[in-house]
Amino acid sequence: MLEIRDLRVVIAGKPVLDGLSLFVAEREVVGLIGAPGCGKSTLLKSVFGLVPVAAGEIRYGGRDVANRCAREQILSGIVLVAQGGQVFRGLPVEENLYLAGYTLDPKHTAERIEVIYDFFPRLKERRAQAAGLLSGGERQMLALGMGLIPEPSLLLLDEPSTGLSPLLTERILAEVKALTKKLGCTVVVVEQNVKNALLVSDRVVVLQRGRIGYEHTVDAGTDSKPLLEAYAFS
Ligand SMILES: Nc1ncnc2c1ncn2[C@@H]1O[C@H](COP(=O)(O)OP(=O)(O)OP(=O)(O)O)[C@@H](O)[C@H]1O
Ligand SMILES: [Mg+2]
């Protein structure tokens, strides 16, 4: 369903992704790991249209979606929840959710906000509070809620657990897994932590030298040691 072939992305004159291929099936949750600075965020941004694709192919649902703007991607069902829980800090929680519905008609957005409040009652309690006053975990919930407003069929999550305690991390990742299974989303999720990646994903892939260097299917019950080694040398 998401097909990336021979992708090349050059940033500041340096090829960050170079010949990368990755295929993600419908409703699959793929965990993406790799050393800091290896290009994980760049890969998600290139799929969402935030960095230009120099060569190669990105197809979603059979259509070529490379080098389109973020708005077009959202209309095709692709949403990126960026690294660091990006929200409009000065605006109330509910206004953030309304802004996330900028591609929908306002009545539909209001309905979607109620769905998100059912998922995250905490956000409903804090609906009138400025987003900048939320705790780290609540902010991640808001960023995730904003990502879910347009009902994406492909959700790109960049380190949803950064800065959270181990307990909150497990809770957020369990939330991600439950929500995506319930909503029938396809997910690519970047994780720094291998254990977390294994927790949330059907398959974990390792980004090494601009390509997918190793992959591990979680269901297979296979030894995860090669995965840990691949990550250590990524
Ligand atoms: N706008 C930019 N200008 C210059 N260099 C950039 C820019 N964006 C990314 N880079 C560089 O591209 C490389 C890949 O960055 P990217 O953010 O994709 O890494 P990452 O794997 O997501 O890292 P992390 O795990 O730290 O989030 C890094 O070397 C980074 O310094
Ligand atoms: Mg990153």
mmCIF file of C-alpha atoms and ligand atoms in Angstrom:
data_model
loop_
_atom_site.group_PDB
_atom_site.id
_atom_site.type_symbol
_atom_site.label_atom_id
_atom_site.label_comp_id
_atom_site.label_asym_id
_atom_site.label_seq_id
_atom_site.Cartn_x
_atom_site.Cartn_y
_atom_site.Cartn_z
ATOM 1 C CA MET A 1 0.000 0.000 0.000
ATOM 2 C CA LEU A 2 2.917 2.367 0.765
ATOM 3 C CA GLU A 3 5.658 1.616 -1.731
ATOM 4 C CA ILE A 4 8.983 3.421 -1.533
ATOM 5 C CA ARG A 5 11.518 2.518 -4.210
ATOM 6 C CA ASP A 6 15.146 3.629 -4.551
ATOM 7 C CA LEU A 7 14.465 6.840 -2.653
ATOM 8 C CA ARG A 8 17.176 9.477 -2.667
ATOM 9 C CA VAL A 9 16.912 12.587 -0.490
ATOM 10 C CA VAL A 10 19.732 15.119 -0.411
ATOM 11 C CA ILE A 11 19.942 17.622 2.438
ATOM 12 C CA ALA A 12 22.479 20.450 2.471
ATOM 13 C CA GLY A 13 24.375 18.719 -0.358
ATOM 14 C CA LYS A 14 24.598 15.411 1.527
ATOM 15 C CA PRO A 15 22.600 12.309 0.522
ATOM 16 C CA VAL A 16 20.725 11.363 3.708
ATOM 17 C CA LEU A 17 18.625 8.660 2.046
ATOM 18 C CA ASP A 18 20.255 6.843 -0.829
ATOM 19 C CA GLY A 19 18.514 4.000 -2.635
ATOM 20 C CA LEU A 20 16.056 3.323 0.184
ATOM 21 C CA SER A 21 13.204 0.894 -0.511
ATOM 22 C CA LEU A 22 10.403 0.075 1.930
ATOM 23 C CA PHE A 23 6.996 -1.531 1.416
ATOM 24 C CA VAL A 24 4.325 -1.246 4.060
ATOM 25 C CA ALA A 25 1.171 -3.344 3.802
ATOM 26 C CA GLU A 26 -2.300 -2.042 4.573
ATOM 27 C CA ARG A 27 -2.948 -1.980 8.358
ATOM 28 C CA GLU A 28 0.644 -2.905 9.126
ATOM 29 C CA VAL A 29 2.501 -1.121 11.953
ATOM 30 C CA VAL A 30 6.172 -0.712 11.018
ATOM 31 C CA GLY A 31 8.677 0.494 13.623
ATOM 32 C CA LEU A 32 11.613 2.467 12.223
ATOM 33 C CA ILE A 33 14.797 2.588 14.283
ATOM 34 C CA GLY A 34 18.354 3.756 13.689
ATOM 35 C CA ALA A 35 21.110 5.904 15.148
ATOM 36 C CA PRO A 36 20.510 9.613 15.835
ATOM 37 C CA GLY A 37 20.916 11.618 12.631
ATOM 38 C CA CYS A 38 20.633 8.595 10.311
ATOM 39 C CA GLY A 39 17.599 10.033 8.491
ATOM 40 C CA LYS A 40 14.488 8.608 10.194
ATOM 41 C CA SER A 41 12.687 11.968 10.400
ATOM 42 C CA THR A 42 13.857 12.782 6.877
ATOM 43 C CA LEU A 43 12.199 9.597 5.611
ATOM 44 C CA LEU A 44 8.854 10.461 7.242
ATOM 45 C CA LYS A 45 9.102 14.077 6.059
ATOM 46 C CA SER A 46 9.813 12.980 2.497
ATOM 47 C CA VAL A 47 6.662 10.829 2.493
ATOM 48 C CA PHE A 48 4.639 13.755 3.890
ATOM 49 C CA GLY A 49 6.070 16.203 1.359
ATOM 50 C CA LEU A 50 8.164 18.343 3.708
ATOM 51 C CA VAL A 51 11.523 17.555 2.095
ATOM 52 C CA PRO A 52 12.027 17.169 -1.658
ATOM 53 C CA VAL A 53 12.623 13.766 -3.201
ATOM 54 C CA ALA A 54 15.672 13.892 -5.492
ATOM 55 C CA ALA A 55 15.116 10.469 -7.070
ATOM 56 C CA GLY A 56 13.079 7.319 -6.651
ATOM 57 C CA GLU A 57 9.418 6.621 -6.136
ATOM 58 C CA ILE A 58 6.862 7.054 -3.365
ATOM 59 C CA ARG A 59 3.495 5.460 -4.152
ATOM 60 C CA TYR A 60 0.507 5.281 -1.874
ATOM 61 C CA GLY A 61 -2.616 3.345 -2.807
ATOM 62 C CA GLY A 62 -1.036 2.844 -6.235
ATOM 63 C CA ARG A 63 -0.638 6.607 -6.869
ATOM 64 C CA ASP A 64 2.575 8.566 -7.192
ATOM 65 C CA VAL A 65 2.660 10.900 -4.157
ATOM 66 C CA ALA A 66 6.298 12.066 -4.266
ATOM 67 C CA ASN A 67 6.995 15.795 -4.010
ATOM 68 C CA ARG A 68 3.455 16.866 -3.247
ATOM 69 C CA CYS A 69 2.635 19.406 -0.552
ATOM 70 C CA ALA A 70 1.480 18.427 2.948
ATOM 71 C CA ARG A 71 -2.101 19.515 2.289
ATOM 72 C CA GLU A 72 -2.354 17.209 -0.722
ATOM 73 C CA GLN A 73 -0.917 14.366 1.347
ATOM 74 C CA ILE A 74 -3.520 14.900 4.081
ATOM 75 C CA LEU A 75 -6.256 14.812 1.441
ATOM 76 C CA SER A 76 -4.800 11.453 0.283
ATOM 77 C CA GLY A 77 -5.002 10.123 3.851
ATOM 78 C CA ILE A 78 -1.353 10.635 4.862
ATOM 79 C CA VAL A 79 -0.608 12.443 8.141
ATOM 80 C CA LEU A 80 2.685 13.133 9.919
ATOM 81 C CA VAL A 81 2.825 13.662 13.679
ATOM 82 C CA ALA A 82 6.193 15.427 13.849
ATOM 83 C CA GLN A 83 8.981 14.803 16.360
ATOM 84 C CA GLY A 84 8.581 16.680 19.650
ATOM 85 C CA GLY A 85 4.780 16.824 19.969
ATOM 86 C CA GLN A 86 4.352 19.933 17.819
ATOM 87 C CA VAL A 87 1.326 21.931 18.964
ATOM 88 C CA PHE A 88 0.304 25.602 18.974
ATOM 89 C CA ARG A 89 1.304 26.337 22.553
ATOM 90 C CA GLY A 90 -0.454 29.683 22.912
ATOM 91 C CA LEU A 91 -3.812 28.313 21.776
ATOM 92 C CA PRO A 92 -6.304 26.278 23.808
ATOM 93 C CA VAL A 93 -6.351 22.512 23.339
ATOM 94 C CA GLU A 94 -9.639 22.620 21.441
ATOM 95 C CA GLU A 95 -8.411 25.304 19.017
ATOM 96 C CA ASN A 96 -5.426 23.075 18.234
ATOM 97 C CA LEU A 97 -7.850 20.281 17.343
ATOM 98 C CA TYR A 98 -9.890 22.637 15.151
ATOM 99 C CA LEU A 99 -6.744 23.764 13.319
ATOM 100 C CA ALA A 100 -5.825 20.118 12.688
ATOM 101 C CA GLY A 101 -9.097 19.860 10.759
ATOM 102 C CA TYR A 102 -8.157 22.531 8.237
ATOM 103 C CA THR A 103 -8.789 20.180 5.327
ATOM 104 C CA LEU A 104 -12.278 19.203 6.621
ATOM 105 C CA ASP A 105 -15.504 21.140 6.783
ATOM 106 C CA PRO A 106 -15.952 22.669 10.275
ATOM 107 C CA LYS A 107 -19.013 20.557 11.161
ATOM 108 C CA HIS A 108 -17.084 17.385 10.409
ATOM 109 C CA THR A 109 -14.149 18.671 12.466
ATOM 110 C CA ALA A 110 -16.460 19.202 15.457
ATOM 111 C CA GLU A 111 -17.627 15.579 15.162
ATOM 112 C CA ARG A 112 -14.058 14.343 14.891
ATOM 113 C CA ILE A 113 -13.093 16.320 18.016
ATOM 114 C CA GLU A 114 -15.747 14.428 19.998
ATOM 115 C CA VAL A 115 -14.252 11.126 18.762
ATOM 116 C CA ILE A 116 -10.780 12.255 19.874
ATOM 117 C CA TYR A 117 -12.188 13.307 23.290
ATOM 118 C CA ASP A 118 -13.612 9.784 23.659
ATOM 119 C CA PHE A 119 -10.131 8.359 22.997
ATOM 120 C CA PHE A 120 -8.399 10.872 25.268
ATOM 121 C CA PRO A 121 -10.785 12.093 28.006
ATOM 122 C CA ARG A 122 -7.838 13.981 29.473
ATOM 123 C CA LEU A 123 -7.897 16.334 26.481
ATOM 124 C CA LYS A 124 -11.590 17.022 27.026
ATOM 125 C CA GLU A 125 -10.892 17.975 30.639
ATOM 126 C CA ARG A 126 -8.189 20.347 29.418
ATOM 127 C CA ARG A 127 -10.055 21.626 26.346
ATOM 128 C CA ALA A 128 -9.950 25.319 27.370
ATOM 129 C CA GLN A 129 -6.371 25.268 28.660
ATOM 130 C CA ALA A 130 -3.461 26.623 26.592
ATOM 131 C CA ALA A 131 -1.626 23.700 24.956
ATOM 132 C CA GLY A 132 1.691 25.067 26.262
ATOM 133 C CA LEU A 133 0.557 24.316 29.814
ATOM 134 C CA LEU A 134 -0.040 20.610 29.163
ATOM 135 C CA SER A 135 2.335 18.021 30.626
ATOM 136 C CA GLY A 136 4.693 16.238 28.204
ATOM 137 C CA GLY A 137 2.442 13.178 28.032
ATOM 138 C CA GLU A 138 -0.694 15.253 27.541
ATOM 139 C CA ARG A 139 1.038 17.215 24.779
ATOM 140 C CA GLN A 140 1.934 13.971 22.984
ATOM 141 C CA MET A 141 -1.717 12.935 23.314
ATOM 142 C CA LEU A 142 -2.785 16.262 21.795
ATOM 143 C CA ALA A 143 -0.296 15.925 18.924
ATOM 144 C CA LEU A 144 -1.559 12.394 18.285
ATOM 145 C CA GLY A 145 -5.187 13.549 18.568
ATOM 146 C CA MET A 146 -4.463 16.326 16.052
ATOM 147 C CA GLY A 147 -2.959 13.761 13.695
ATOM 148 C CA LEU A 148 -6.078 11.602 13.958
ATOM 149 C CA ILE A 149 -8.561 14.443 13.292
ATOM 150 C CA PRO A 150 -8.468 14.093 9.457
ATOM 151 C CA GLU A 151 -8.969 10.284 9.770
ATOM 152 C CA PRO A 152 -5.654 9.290 8.193
ATOM 153 C CA SER A 153 -5.276 5.908 6.549
ATOM 154 C CA LEU A 154 -1.469 6.233 6.801
ATOM 155 C CA LEU A 155 -0.110 7.671 10.034
ATOM 156 C CA LEU A 156 3.568 8.656 10.242
ATOM 157 C CA LEU A 157 4.609 9.023 13.893
ATOM 158 C CA ASP A 158 7.989 10.500 14.738
ATOM 159 C CA GLU A 159 9.077 9.403 18.229
ATOM 160 C CA PRO A 160 5.724 9.679 19.991
ATOM 161 C CA SER A 161 7.316 8.642 23.303
ATOM 162 C CA THR A 162 10.218 11.130 23.475
ATOM 163 C CA GLY A 163 10.593 12.724 26.872
ATOM 164 C CA LEU A 164 8.034 10.510 28.539
ATOM 165 C CA SER A 165 8.547 8.311 31.595
ATOM 166 C CA PRO A 166 8.770 4.537 30.907
ATOM 167 C CA LEU A 167 5.244 4.097 32.270
ATOM 168 C CA LEU A 168 3.777 6.868 30.104
ATOM 169 C CA THR A 169 5.736 5.598 27.103
ATOM 170 C CA GLU A 170 4.148 2.170 27.468
ATOM 171 C CA ARG A 171 0.750 3.777 27.852
ATOM 172 C CA ILE A 172 1.119 6.021 24.790
ATOM 173 C CA LEU A 173 2.465 3.168 22.643
ATOM 174 C CA ALA A 174 -0.308 0.821 23.796
ATOM 175 C CA GLU A 175 -2.720 3.633 22.949
ATOM 176 C CA VAL A 176 -1.152 3.981 19.472
ATOM 177 C CA LYS A 177 -1.421 0.240 18.838
ATOM 178 C CA ALA A 178 -5.017 -0.014 20.079
ATOM 179 C CA LEU A 179 -6.144 3.070 18.185
ATOM 180 C CA THR A 180 -4.547 2.085 14.931
ATOM 181 C CA LYS A 181 -5.931 -1.460 15.071
ATOM 182 C CA LYS A 182 -9.369 -0.052 15.872
ATOM 183 C CA LEU A 183 -9.208 2.594 13.143
ATOM 184 C CA GLY A 184 -7.612 0.314 10.550
ATOM 185 C CA CYS A 185 -4.677 2.685 10.009
ATOM 186 C CA THR A 186 -1.346 1.813 8.448
ATOM 187 C CA VAL A 187 1.467 3.176 10.629
ATOM 188 C CA VAL A 188 5.168 3.943 10.340
ATOM 189 C CA VAL A 189 6.475 4.853 13.791
ATOM 190 C CA VAL A 190 9.997 6.057 14.609
ATOM 191 C CA GLU A 191 11.310 4.875 17.969
ATOM 192 C CA GLN A 192 14.728 5.401 19.560
ATOM 193 C CA ASN A 193 14.187 2.486 21.879
ATOM 194 C CA VAL A 194 14.249 -1.048 20.388
ATOM 195 C CA LYS A 195 12.068 -2.495 23.149
ATOM 196 C CA ASN A 196 9.406 0.141 22.506
ATOM 197 C CA ALA A 197 9.602 -0.460 18.770
ATOM 198 C CA LEU A 198 9.027 -4.187 19.345
ATOM 199 C CA LEU A 199 6.119 -3.390 21.659
ATOM 200 C CA VAL A 200 4.160 -1.348 19.152
ATOM 201 C CA SER A 201 5.092 -2.832 15.752
ATOM 202 C CA ASP A 202 4.260 -5.791 13.536
ATOM 203 C CA ARG A 203 7.685 -5.363 11.920
ATOM 204 C CA VAL A 204 10.773 -3.366 12.887
ATOM 205 C CA VAL A 205 13.154 -2.002 10.243
ATOM 206 C CA VAL A 206 16.602 -0.509 10.812
ATOM 207 C CA LEU A 207 17.827 2.490 8.818
ATOM 208 C CA GLN A 208 21.532 2.145 8.048
ATOM 209 C CA ARG A 209 23.648 4.241 5.667
ATOM 210 C CA GLY A 210 20.624 5.734 3.938
ATOM 211 C CA ARG A 211 18.786 2.446 3.399
ATOM 212 C CA ILE A 212 16.796 -0.195 5.254
ATOM 213 C CA GLY A 213 19.658 -2.410 6.397
ATOM 214 C CA TYR A 214 17.800 -4.985 8.462
ATOM 215 C CA GLU A 215 14.255 -5.979 9.315
ATOM 216 C CA HIS A 216 12.604 -8.121 11.943
ATOM 217 C CA THR A 217 9.043 -9.446 11.921
ATOM 218 C CA VAL A 218 7.753 -9.332 15.476
ATOM 219 C CA ASP A 219 5.229 -12.191 15.080
ATOM 220 C CA ALA A 220 7.829 -14.651 13.857
ATOM 221 C CA GLY A 221 8.925 -15.350 17.438
ATOM 222 C CA THR A 222 12.479 -15.154 16.164
ATOM 223 C CA ASP A 223 15.423 -14.048 18.252
ATOM 224 C CA SER A 224 15.571 -10.240 18.421
ATOM 225 C CA LYS A 225 19.352 -10.302 19.009
ATOM 226 C CA PRO A 226 20.250 -9.668 15.334
ATOM 227 C CA LEU A 227 17.924 -6.672 15.446
ATOM 228 C CA LEU A 228 19.693 -5.263 18.484
ATOM 229 C CA GLU A 229 23.058 -5.844 16.770
ATOM 230 C CA ALA A 230 21.876 -4.190 13.551
ATOM 231 C CA TYR A 231 20.714 -1.205 15.574
ATOM 232 C CA ALA A 232 23.976 -0.991 17.476
ATOM 233 C CA PHE A 233 25.839 -0.755 14.161
ATOM 234 C CA SER A 234 23.377 1.568 12.420
HETATM 235 N N1 LIG B 1 17.261 21.314 7.375
HETATM 236 C C1 LIG B 1 18.434 20.685 7.512
HETATM 237 N N2 LIG B 1 19.609 21.308 7.205
HETATM 238 C C2 LIG B 1 20.787 20.668 7.322
HETATM 239 N N3 LIG B 1 20.919 19.398 7.724
HETATM 240 C C3 LIG B 1 19.779 18.735 8.047
HETATM 241 C C4 LIG B 1 18.496 19.338 7.979
HETATM 242 N N4 LIG B 1 17.570 18.425 8.352
HETATM 243 C C5 LIG B 1 18.256 17.302 8.657
HETATM 244 N N5 LIG B 1 19.583 17.477 8.468
HETATM 245 C C6 LIG B 1 20.629 16.463 8.661
HETATM 246 O O1 LIG B 1 20.200 15.281 8.013
HETATM 247 C C7 LIG B 1 20.553 14.141 8.781
HETATM 248 C C8 LIG B 1 19.320 13.316 9.088
HETATM 249 O O2 LIG B 1 18.490 14.031 9.989
HETATM 250 P P1 LIG B 1 17.158 13.404 10.592
HETATM 251 O O3 LIG B 1 16.500 14.480 11.379
HETATM 252 O O4 LIG B 1 16.378 12.766 9.511
HETATM 253 O O5 LIG B 1 17.748 12.263 11.555
HETATM 254 P P2 LIG B 1 17.008 11.305 12.577
HETATM 255 O O6 LIG B 1 17.394 9.904 12.236
HETATM 256 O O7 LIG B 1 15.555 11.630 12.610
HETATM 257 O O8 LIG B 1 17.695 11.732 13.959
HETATM 258 P P3 LIG B 1 17.107 11.725 15.455
HETATM 259 O O9 LIG B 1 17.079 10.296 15.884
HETATM 260 O O10 LIG B 1 18.127 12.512 16.210
HETATM 261 O O11 LIG B 1 15.753 12.372 15.431
HETATM 262 C C9 LIG B 1 21.278 14.653 9.998
HETATM 263 O O12 LIG B 1 22.661 14.566 9.744
HETATM 264 C C10 LIG B 1 20.830 16.097 10.119
HETATM 265 O O13 LIG B 1 21.821 16.872 10.732
HETATM 266 MG MG MG B 2 14.332 12.396 14.079
#
